[in-house]
Structures are given as C-alpha cells and as structure tokens.
Short mmCIF file of C-alpha atoms and ligand atoms in Angstrom, two decimals:
data_model
loop_
_atom_site.label_atom_id
_atom_site.label_comp_id
_atom_site.label_asym_id
_atom_site.label_seq_id
_atom_site.Cartn_x
_atom_site.Cartn_y
_atom_site.Cartn_z
CA UNK A 886 0.24 0.02 -0.51
CA UNK A 887 2.33 2.59 0.70
CA UNK A 888 4.36 2.64 -2.13
CA UNK A 889 0.85 2.60 -4.30
CA UNK A 890 0.04 5.87 -6.15
CA UNK A 891 -3.21 7.71 -4.84
CA UNK A 892 -4.86 11.54 -5.40
CA UNK A 893 -5.11 14.65 -2.96
CA UNK A 894 -7.98 16.37 -5.86
CA UNK A 895 -6.63 16.89 -8.92
CA UNK A 896 -2.86 15.87 -8.02
CA UNK A 897 -1.83 12.45 -8.64
CA UNK A 898 0.52 11.32 -6.26
CA UNK A 899 2.92 8.73 -6.67
CA UNK A 900 2.76 6.70 -2.92
CA UNK A 901 1.48 7.29 0.42
CA UNK A 902 4.58 8.88 1.90
CA UNK A 903 4.07 12.43 2.81
CA UNK A 904 7.02 14.96 4.30
CA UNK A 905 4.34 16.53 6.87
CA UNK A 906 4.78 20.46 7.41
CA UNK A 907 8.69 21.41 8.81
CA UNK A 908 9.55 24.95 9.80
CA UNK A 909 13.53 24.32 7.77
CA UNK A 910 14.66 27.83 9.53
CA UNK A 911 16.27 28.69 6.46
CA UNK A 912 15.03 32.46 5.55
CA UNK A 913 16.08 35.99 5.90
CA UNK A 914 15.19 39.16 8.09
CA UNK A 915 12.90 39.21 5.19
CA UNK A 916 10.96 35.76 4.18
CA UNK A 917 13.33 34.39 1.53
CA UNK A 918 14.44 31.81 0.93
CA UNK A 919 18.56 30.78 1.66
CA UNK A 920 20.05 29.15 -1.29
CA UNK A 921 20.70 25.79 1.51
CA UNK A 922 16.99 25.79 0.69
CA UNK A 923 17.12 24.63 -2.46
CA UNK A 924 19.84 21.20 -1.24
CA UNK A 925 17.40 20.40 1.04
CA UNK A 926 14.18 20.07 -0.86
CA UNK A 927 16.00 18.53 -3.28
CA UNK A 928 16.95 15.78 -1.04
CA UNK A 929 13.34 15.21 -0.38
CA UNK A 930 12.39 14.99 -3.47
CA UNK A 931 15.47 13.14 -4.97
CA UNK A 932 14.91 10.46 -1.92
CA UNK A 933 11.53 9.58 -3.36
CA UNK A 934 8.48 11.38 -0.78
CA UNK A 935 5.41 11.64 -2.99
CA UNK A 936 4.99 15.23 -1.57
CA UNK A 937 7.05 17.65 -0.04
CA UNK A 938 4.96 19.95 2.57
CA UNK A 939 6.69 22.97 3.20
CA UNK A 940 7.21 25.25 6.16
CA UNK A 941 5.12 27.25 7.61
CA UNK A 942 5.21 30.24 6.00
CA UNK A 943 3.57 33.20 6.88
CA UNK A 944 1.38 35.21 5.34
CA UNK A 945 1.32 38.98 7.24
CA UNK A 946 4.21 40.38 9.16
CA UNK A 947 2.19 40.49 11.97
CA UNK A 948 2.20 36.92 12.20
CA UNK A 949 6.01 34.85 11.67
CA UNK A 950 6.40 33.41 14.25
CA UNK A 951 10.32 32.83 14.67
CA UNK A 952 13.98 34.03 12.81
CA UNK A 953 13.99 32.16 9.08
CA UNK A 954 10.79 31.50 8.94
CA UNK A 955 9.96 32.02 4.98
CA UNK A 956 7.81 34.98 4.27
CA UNK A 957 4.65 34.21 1.85
CA UNK A 958 3.12 37.46 2.35
CA UNK A 959 4.15 39.43 -0.17
CA UNK A 960 4.38 39.64 -4.08
CA UNK A 961 8.16 39.94 -3.68
CA UNK A 962 8.17 37.13 -2.38
CA UNK A 963 7.25 34.71 -5.66
CA UNK A 964 9.79 34.62 -8.18
CA UNK A 965 12.63 33.51 -4.95
CA UNK A 966 10.41 30.38 -3.85
CA UNK A 967 9.30 29.50 -7.97
CA UNK A 968 13.08 28.63 -7.89
CA UNK A 969 13.34 26.63 -5.29
CA UNK A 970 10.03 24.87 -6.35
CA UNK A 971 11.76 24.11 -9.79
CA UNK A 972 14.08 22.60 -8.73
CA UNK A 973 12.49 20.13 -6.46
CA UNK A 974 10.12 19.65 -10.30
CA UNK A 975 13.88 19.03 -11.88
CA UNK A 976 13.82 16.08 -9.28
CA UNK A 977 10.45 14.70 -9.87
CA UNK A 978 8.93 16.15 -6.86
CA UNK A 979 5.63 17.66 -5.36
CA UNK A 980 5.58 20.93 -3.27
CA UNK A 981 2.72 22.39 -1.21
CA UNK A 982 3.10 25.15 0.23
CA UNK A 983 1.80 25.34 4.00
CA UNK A 984 0.36 28.99 5.46
CA UNK A 985 0.08 30.28 9.34
CA UNK A 986 -0.57 33.18 11.12
CA UNK A 987 1.06 32.39 14.61
CA UNK A 988 -1.43 35.14 16.52
CA UNK A 989 -0.17 34.99 20.17
CA UNK A 990 2.89 32.54 18.67
CA UNK A 991 3.99 35.08 16.27
CA UNK A 992 7.45 36.48 17.52
CA UNK A 993 9.00 38.08 14.32
CA UNK A 994 11.22 41.52 14.42
CA UNK A 995 8.19 43.67 13.29
CA UNK A 996 6.02 42.28 16.27
CA UNK A 997 5.53 43.52 19.57
CA UNK A 998 2.24 42.50 20.68
CA UNK A 999 1.07 39.59 19.65
CA UNK A 1000 -2.52 39.13 18.20
CA UNK A 1001 -5.09 36.54 19.75
CA UNK A 1002 -8.32 36.16 18.79
CA UNK A 1003 -9.57 37.28 23.46
CA UNK A 1004 -7.09 38.09 25.24
CA UNK A 1005 -6.10 34.99 27.85
CA UNK A 1006 -3.64 35.61 30.40
CA UNK A 1007 -1.52 32.55 31.16
CA UNK A 1008 2.66 32.29 31.67
CA UNK A 1009 3.12 30.58 28.48
CA UNK A 1010 2.48 33.23 26.71
CA UNK A 1011 6.03 34.51 25.22
CA UNK A 1012 5.06 37.86 24.39
CA UNK A 1013 2.13 40.89 25.83
CA UNK A 1014 -0.95 39.90 23.19
CA UNK A 1015 -3.43 41.64 22.15
CA UNK A 1016 -7.55 40.34 21.06
CA UNK A 1017 -7.10 40.87 17.34
CA UNK A 1018 -9.46 43.36 15.66
CA UNK A 1019 -12.61 43.05 13.54
CA UNK A 1020 -11.04 44.64 10.77
CA UNK A 1021 -7.81 43.50 11.38
CA UNK A 1022 -9.13 39.99 11.13
CA UNK A 1023 -10.50 40.60 7.66
CA UNK A 1024 -7.11 41.55 6.36
CA UNK A 1025 -6.03 38.37 7.61
CA UNK A 1026 -8.25 36.58 5.90
CA UNK A 1027 -7.55 38.57 2.68
CA UNK A 1028 -3.66 37.89 3.77
CA UNK A 1029 -4.36 34.03 3.63
CA UNK A 1030 -6.15 34.37 0.70
CA UNK A 1031 -3.45 36.16 -1.16
CA UNK A 1032 -0.29 34.19 0.23
CA UNK A 1033 -2.39 30.68 -1.88
CA UNK A 1034 -2.58 33.22 -4.35
CA UNK A 1035 1.17 33.66 -4.29
CA UNK A 1036 1.86 29.39 -4.01
CA UNK A 1037 0.01 29.11 -6.81
CA UNK A 1038 2.27 31.05 -9.00
CA UNK A 1039 5.44 30.23 -7.40
CA UNK A 1040 4.16 26.49 -9.13
CA UNK A 1041 3.69 24.80 -6.17
CA UNK A 1042 1.78 22.07 -6.37
CA UNK A 1043 -1.13 22.32 -3.22
CA UNK A 1044 -1.52 24.76 -0.63
CA UNK A 1045 -1.64 23.51 3.16
CA UNK A 1046 -3.24 25.98 5.35
CA UNK A 1047 -1.94 25.42 9.49
CA UNK A 1048 -4.90 25.08 11.71
CA UNK A 1049 -3.11 22.83 14.67
CA UNK A 1050 -0.30 24.18 16.84
CA UNK A 1051 -1.72 27.05 18.65
CA UNK A 1052 -1.19 29.38 15.69
CA UNK A 1053 -3.85 31.79 14.80
CA UNK A 1054 -6.68 29.76 13.25
CA UNK A 1055 -6.42 26.97 16.42
CA UNK A 1056 -6.34 29.65 18.90
CA UNK A 1057 -9.75 30.53 16.94
CA UNK A 1058 -11.29 26.79 17.10
CA UNK A 1059 -9.92 26.81 20.66
CA UNK A 1060 -12.49 27.93 23.82
CA UNK A 1061 -9.45 28.44 25.57
CA UNK A 1062 -8.19 31.28 23.62
CA UNK A 1063 -11.21 32.62 21.51
CA UNK A 1064 -13.64 33.54 24.30
CA UNK A 1065 -15.24 36.63 21.87
CA UNK A 1066 -18.87 36.83 22.20
CA UNK A 1067 -19.07 38.48 18.50
CA UNK A 1068 -19.54 36.10 15.31
CA UNK A 1069 -16.51 34.95 15.33
CA UNK A 1070 -16.47 33.06 18.99
CA UNK A 1071 -18.90 31.80 20.50
CA UNK A 1072 -20.02 27.54 20.43
CA UNK A 1073 -17.45 25.55 18.09
CA UNK A 1074 -19.10 26.65 14.97
CA UNK A 1075 -18.89 30.22 15.62
CA UNK A 1076 -14.74 29.05 16.42
CA UNK A 1077 -15.41 27.82 13.70
CA UNK A 1078 -16.01 31.38 12.08
CA UNK A 1079 -12.40 32.32 11.08
CA UNK A 1080 -11.42 28.97 9.36
CA UNK A 1081 -14.51 29.12 7.26
CA UNK A 1082 -14.14 32.69 5.86
CA UNK A 1083 -10.11 31.36 5.52
CA UNK A 1084 -11.33 28.38 3.36
CA UNK A 1085 -13.13 30.17 1.37
CA UNK A 1086 -11.66 33.48 0.83
CA UNK A 1087 -8.24 30.78 -0.16
CA UNK A 1088 -10.66 29.20 -2.86
CA UNK A 1089 -12.02 32.16 -3.92
CA UNK A 1090 -8.73 33.20 -5.33
CA UNK A 1091 -7.44 29.79 -6.16
CA UNK A 1092 -10.16 28.29 -8.14
CA UNK A 1093 -11.81 25.72 -8.12
CA UNK A 1094 -8.74 23.25 -8.66
CA UNK A 1095 -6.05 24.23 -7.38
CA UNK A 1096 -5.74 20.92 -3.72
CA UNK A 1097 -5.96 22.63 -0.57
CA UNK A 1098 -5.12 20.86 2.46
CA UNK A 1099 -4.82 21.79 6.25
CA UNK A 1100 -3.42 19.85 8.88
CA UNK A 1101 -6.10 20.09 11.73
CA UNK A 1102 -5.78 20.60 15.35
CA UNK A 1103 -8.07 17.70 17.36
CA UNK A 1104 -6.96 18.52 20.90
CA UNK A 1105 -5.47 21.27 23.10
CA UNK A 1106 -4.42 19.06 25.46
CA UNK A 1107 -5.06 21.57 28.23
CA UNK A 1108 -8.18 22.16 30.73
CA UNK A 1109 -10.47 24.86 28.75
CA UNK A 1110 -9.79 23.65 25.47
CA UNK A 1111 -10.29 22.08 22.33
CA UNK A 1112 -11.59 18.43 23.13
CA UNK A 1113 -12.15 16.33 19.93
CA UNK A 1114 -15.94 15.94 20.26
CA UNK A 1115 -15.91 19.25 19.13
CA UNK A 1116 -13.03 18.94 16.41
CA UNK A 1117 -15.31 16.62 15.21
CA UNK A 1118 -17.87 18.34 14.19
CA UNK A 1119 -14.92 20.60 12.07
CA UNK A 1120 -13.33 17.34 10.54
CA UNK A 1121 -16.62 17.23 9.74
CA UNK A 1122 -17.40 20.45 7.74
CA UNK A 1123 -13.89 20.12 5.69
CA UNK A 1124 -15.64 18.39 2.94
CA UNK A 1125 -18.13 21.81 2.67
CA UNK A 1126 -15.58 24.48 3.22
CA UNK A 1127 -13.88 23.31 0.17
CA UNK A 1128 -10.69 20.91 1.33
CA UNK A 1129 -8.86 18.25 -0.02
CA UNK A 1130 -7.02 16.62 1.96
CA UNK A 1131 -7.30 16.55 5.87
CA UNK A 1132 -4.00 15.58 8.32
CA UNK A 1133 -4.46 15.44 11.44
CA UNK A 1134 -2.61 16.46 14.73
CA UNK A 1135 -2.63 18.10 18.47
CA UNK A 1136 -1.46 20.26 21.01
CA UNK A 1137 -1.05 23.80 22.14
CA UNK A 1138 1.43 26.08 23.10
CA UNK A 1139 0.94 26.02 26.87
CA UNK A 1140 -0.32 22.53 26.21
CA UNK A 1141 0.89 19.19 26.76
CA UNK A 1142 3.35 17.76 24.03
CA UNK A 1143 0.85 16.45 22.16
CA UNK A 1144 2.16 17.38 18.85
CA UNK A 1145 6.28 16.34 18.76
CA UNK A 1146 6.41 13.39 21.88
CA UNK A 1147 9.78 12.07 21.89
CA UNK A 1148 11.27 8.58 22.78
CA UNK A 1149 8.91 6.89 19.80
CA UNK A 1150 11.34 3.52 20.14
CA UNK A 1151 8.48 0.58 20.17
CA UNK A 1152 5.82 -0.36 17.32
CA UNK A 1153 3.05 0.50 20.76
CA UNK A 1154 4.93 4.33 20.72
CA UNK A 1155 4.74 4.92 16.90
CA UNK A 1156 1.10 7.05 15.05
CA UNK A 1157 -0.23 8.69 18.35
CA UNK A 1158 -2.96 10.22 17.02
CA UNK A 1159 -4.46 6.48 15.59
CA UNK A 1160 -7.09 6.39 17.81
CA UNK A 1161 -8.90 10.01 16.30
CA UNK A 1162 -7.74 8.90 13.32
CA UNK A 1163 -10.45 6.26 13.27
CA UNK A 1164 -13.21 8.62 14.93
CA UNK A 1165 -11.57 11.52 11.70
CA UNK A 1166 -12.32 8.69 9.20
CA UNK A 1167 -15.30 8.28 10.39
CA UNK A 1168 -16.55 12.00 9.85
CA UNK A 1169 -15.66 12.52 6.72
CA UNK A 1170 -14.37 10.78 3.23
CA UNK A 1171 -11.86 12.97 2.75
CA UNK A 1172 -7.95 11.40 1.75
CA UNK A 1173 -6.61 11.18 5.62
CA UNK A 1174 -3.19 12.15 6.17
CA UNK A 1175 -1.20 10.63 10.06
CA UNK A 1176 1.91 12.33 11.35
CA UNK A 1177 2.53 11.32 14.46
CA UNK A 1178 5.15 9.01 15.85
CA UNK A 1179 5.15 6.81 12.26
CA UNK A 1180 8.07 4.31 12.30
CA UNK A 1181 8.78 1.30 11.42
CA UNK A 1182 7.27 0.19 7.79
CA UNK A 1183 4.78 -2.96 8.98
CA UNK A 1184 3.28 0.32 11.91
CA UNK A 1185 2.28 2.37 8.29
CA UNK A 1186 1.58 -0.30 5.99
CA UNK A 1187 -0.60 -1.93 8.63
CA UNK A 1188 -2.81 2.20 9.30
CA UNK A 1189 -2.77 2.13 5.26
CA UNK A 1190 -4.19 -1.23 4.53
CA UNK A 1191 -6.70 -1.21 8.14
CA UNK A 1192 -8.30 2.04 6.24
CA UNK A 1193 -7.24 4.35 9.58
CA UNK A 1194 -5.64 6.76 6.89
CA UNK A 1195 -4.68 7.16 3.36
CA UNK A 1196 -1.44 8.45 3.73
CA UNK A 1197 1.44 8.46 6.00
CA UNK A 1198 3.66 11.75 6.77
CA UNK A 1199 6.55 11.95 8.50
CA UNK A 1200 8.51 15.13 9.91
CA UNK A 1201 11.72 14.14 12.34
CA UNK A 1202 11.94 11.28 10.14
CA UNK A 1203 13.02 12.63 7.12
CA UNK A 1204 15.04 15.39 8.38
CA UNK A 1205 17.14 12.98 9.91
CA UNK A 1206 16.31 10.28 6.14
CA UNK A 1207 15.91 12.23 3.43
CA UNK A 1208 15.99 9.33 1.50
CA UNK A 1209 14.04 7.05 3.80
CA UNK A 1210 10.91 6.83 1.16
CA UNK A 1211 13.98 4.72 -1.31
CA UNK A 1212 14.97 3.13 1.82
CA UNK A 1213 11.29 2.13 3.39
CA UNK A 1214 11.29 0.55 -0.44
CA UNK A 1215 14.60 -0.89 -0.55
CA UNK A 1216 14.98 -3.25 2.52
CA UNK A 1217 14.88 -0.97 5.67
CA UNK A 1218 12.49 -1.64 8.01
CA UNK A 1219 12.34 1.26 10.17
CA UNK A 1220 13.68 5.05 10.57
CA UNK A 1221 16.86 5.98 11.89
CA UNK A 1222 15.08 8.65 13.55
CA UNK A 1223 14.98 8.09 18.14
CA UNK A 1224 12.68 11.14 18.18
CA UNK A 1225 15.36 12.92 20.74
CA UNK A 1226 14.12 15.87 19.12
CA UNK A 1227 17.49 18.05 18.71
CA UNK A 1228 16.03 19.03 15.51
CA UNK A 1229 15.90 22.46 15.65
CA UNK A 1230 19.08 24.79 15.33
CA UNK A 1231 21.21 26.10 17.85
CA UNK A 1232 22.28 29.22 16.42
CA UNK A 1233 21.75 30.87 13.71
CA UNK A 1234 21.51 30.72 9.84
CA UNK A 1235 21.89 26.93 10.32
CA UNK A 1236 18.49 25.21 9.37
CA UNK A 1237 16.78 22.22 11.48
CA UNK A 1238 19.39 18.92 11.32
CA UNK A 1239 19.72 15.60 13.16
CA UNK A 1240 21.86 16.18 16.39
CA UNK A 1241 20.74 12.66 17.97
CA UNK A 1242 23.28 10.28 18.73
CA UNK A 1243 21.55 7.30 16.72
CA UNK A 1244 23.82 4.51 17.65
C1 FMN B 1517 12.15 21.03 13.90
C2 FMN B 1517 10.15 20.54 13.57
C3 FMN B 1517 10.25 21.69 12.66
C4 FMN B 1517 8.10 21.68 12.54
N1 FMN B 1517 7.70 22.26 12.01
C5 FMN B 1517 6.46 22.47 11.43
C6 FMN B 1517 5.93 23.34 10.55
O1 FMN B 1517 6.54 24.37 9.68
N2 FMN B 1517 4.60 23.40 10.44
C7 FMN B 1517 3.73 22.38 10.73
O2 FMN B 1517 2.60 21.69 10.70
N3 FMN B 1517 4.14 21.69 12.18
C8 FMN B 1517 5.74 21.11 11.94
N4 FMN B 1517 6.54 20.52 12.97
C9 FMN B 1517 5.49 19.49 13.73
C10 FMN B 1517 6.01 18.84 12.62
O3 FMN B 1517 5.59 18.47 11.00
C11 FMN B 1517 5.16 17.05 13.02
O4 FMN B 1517 3.40 17.28 13.62
C12 FMN B 1517 5.36 16.72 14.55
O5 FMN B 1517 6.71 16.56 14.34
C13 FMN B 1517 5.28 15.20 14.49
O6 FMN B 1517 5.55 14.26 13.62
P1 FMN B 1517 6.87 13.59 13.52
O7 FMN B 1517 6.97 11.94 14.79
O8 FMN B 1517 6.47 12.58 12.35
O9 FMN B 1517 8.28 13.98 13.00
C14 FMN B 1517 7.55 20.75 12.82
C15 FMN B 1517 8.27 19.84 13.64
C16 FMN B 1517 9.82 19.72 13.95
C17 FMN B 1517 10.62 18.23 14.93
#
C-alpha cells in the first residue's frame, strides 16, 4: 500500500508518503529563502517522498512566528520561491506550501504585541498579546488568500492551511484562546467561522482545481481547551469548505507536548494520533493524512491496510534521512530517527538538522 499511487484533489501522488510541514529555518530577515533551502528540498524530492509540505510560511508580517521563517506575505517572494519549487520539480518531486499566521505565537522582528482572538492571561505566553479587532480579522483572511495566490504563482502543487499547534486558526477554534462574543466566537460553529472564511477566501483566489489541504489540530491537551468531540464537528465540515485532504495533529502552546512526542522507540509508541484518526475517518470522506510518531514500515502498512488513514506523514525521520522513502521501499524496516527532539537549530543560519546520537 505504501508505494501505491493516490490522489489529493487534482494532484496525483506516486506513493502514500508525505513530508509533514517542517520549519526549515532557512530564510533571511525578510522571509526570503536562503540558498541552502534548495538542496534540502531537492534531497527530499530525490529521496522519493510522494509529497513535500514546506515549513510554515507567514502570510502577514504580524504573523511571523520565529526568525528564519519563510515569508509568503508579498509578491516579491514569489520569484525566489518559484526557483526552489522548480528545483523540486526537476528532481521529479511535488511540493505544497503551508501557510500560517502565528497569532499569539508570533514573534518576528516587527511583532511587539501579538494578536490573539481573546486577550487571555497565561504564564506560557511568550510576549504581550492584544485581542485582534474585526477589521484585522478581515485583513488577515485576505492575507491567507493572497498567500495562497502567491503559492500557486510560485508553482507549488498545492497549499496547506495550518490549523494546528496553537497558531491563529487553532486559537480561533480553541475555547481557551477564543472567548469572543461576536460572530468569530461562541460555540464551536462560531469558533469555526474564521477557518470557514479563510478557506472560502483562499478557494476564491486559487480557483476550483487547486489542491487545498489542512493540518487540523484535534485537541489542545489542556484544561479548558479544544476537545476531540468538538473538533470532529470541524472535521465533518471540511469537505463543505472546499478542502481536498486533512492531516490531523494536536497540541497548543502551553499544553502538553502532544505534537512532537519524544522517544518513539517501540511500535506501541508509534502513530500517536491513530485513535483520533479512526474518529475523523468516520466524520469525513476526505483523504486522511496521519502524522505523529510513524517510524516503522510495518506500522505504516498496517494503518493503510486497516483504512485508518490514506497517507502517512513524517517530519523528524525525514530530517534525519531525507531518502527514507527509498530506503523503506528497498529493505529498511524502520526510520533511524529516535525522536530525541534535537532537530532545531542551535544558532542562526544553521537550519534544521538531526543532532541525535543514533548508535
Ligand atoms: C523541527 C520541526 C519543525 C516543525 N515545523 C512545523 C511546521 O512548520 N508546520 C507544522 O505544521 N508542523 C511542524 N512541525 C511538526 C511536524 O510536522 C509533525 O507534526 C510532528 O513533528 C510529528 O511528526 P513526527 O513524529 O514524524 O516528527 C515541526 C516539527 C519539528 C520537529
């Protein structure tokens, strides 16, 4: 199954393996990709992954999350990105762009006060926050739409909306960070309003055929946060929002680390969102992409055989072994990644790299 072709909307994929969005930390202060990004993406394409999803890119300067994040907030970024995309295509690969606004987790050079649906107090907030105003909400929705237009012009094969990990869309969905009384808040229907508006605006910009994916956070993992019961209602509505596939994840800043769990060593530790995948599977007909601790070929095959998911998505293992898909297709049984979480750069200009001791 793993090496059978599949389809996401109009996009044909040669196999079921996806590189989950991974912030490469290889952009300059304006968000322009550094030259090192090209060989990184090329290596992934050569390594045989069916679809690469870029690291998250900020749709507006107010939503830049960290230094060296790639930008997609200006038309000037189209050309340098198209050069990178072209390099992936030359290697026979396909690449989607993940678009994001950090909301409360923004901290770029121009962000002193980060925007958030409701100005909650929490000791884990990294900087002062301010409630986003209705006019700014509309502006941000348009920023997502313009970002998606740019990804299409840059030649990306698809766009993925980041709706997980405590960034702005995830903050709107969460009852902890969204306590608004206007149309952007309230029950889960109201809290989904921002996501609906983003999807509608993006679809309007890119047209009916451009593949549109979402990474959806199913739960916050903290008291008073988003629960799976509520997010299943969001999952059920995704097809109607014009999306073509859903990748599921979880966790919000300040909650438990649900997203990048450490020490995935045994098959029992793998696929930590599989129970939730089964629930999402029952809620939507969209192709379902499972990420989170997938390491061994046997577990991946079992997930696909059981129908719990349609595609298998990997982040940390592909930092360690960009050619893992080819290795798995040959005879390697398991990713070398030990989930030691030492992939982030230690200093500026380093970019992501595997720094775990693998022996
Ligand atoms: C270095 C690093 C960067 C990441 N960047 C992103 C990102 O830009 N967007 C995103 O949705 N998830 C990001 N993630 C989360 C991964 O995509 C993935 O959901 C998580 O690592 C679990 O998958 P894994 O066990 O295969 O690593 C990142 C994770 C790591 C370790």
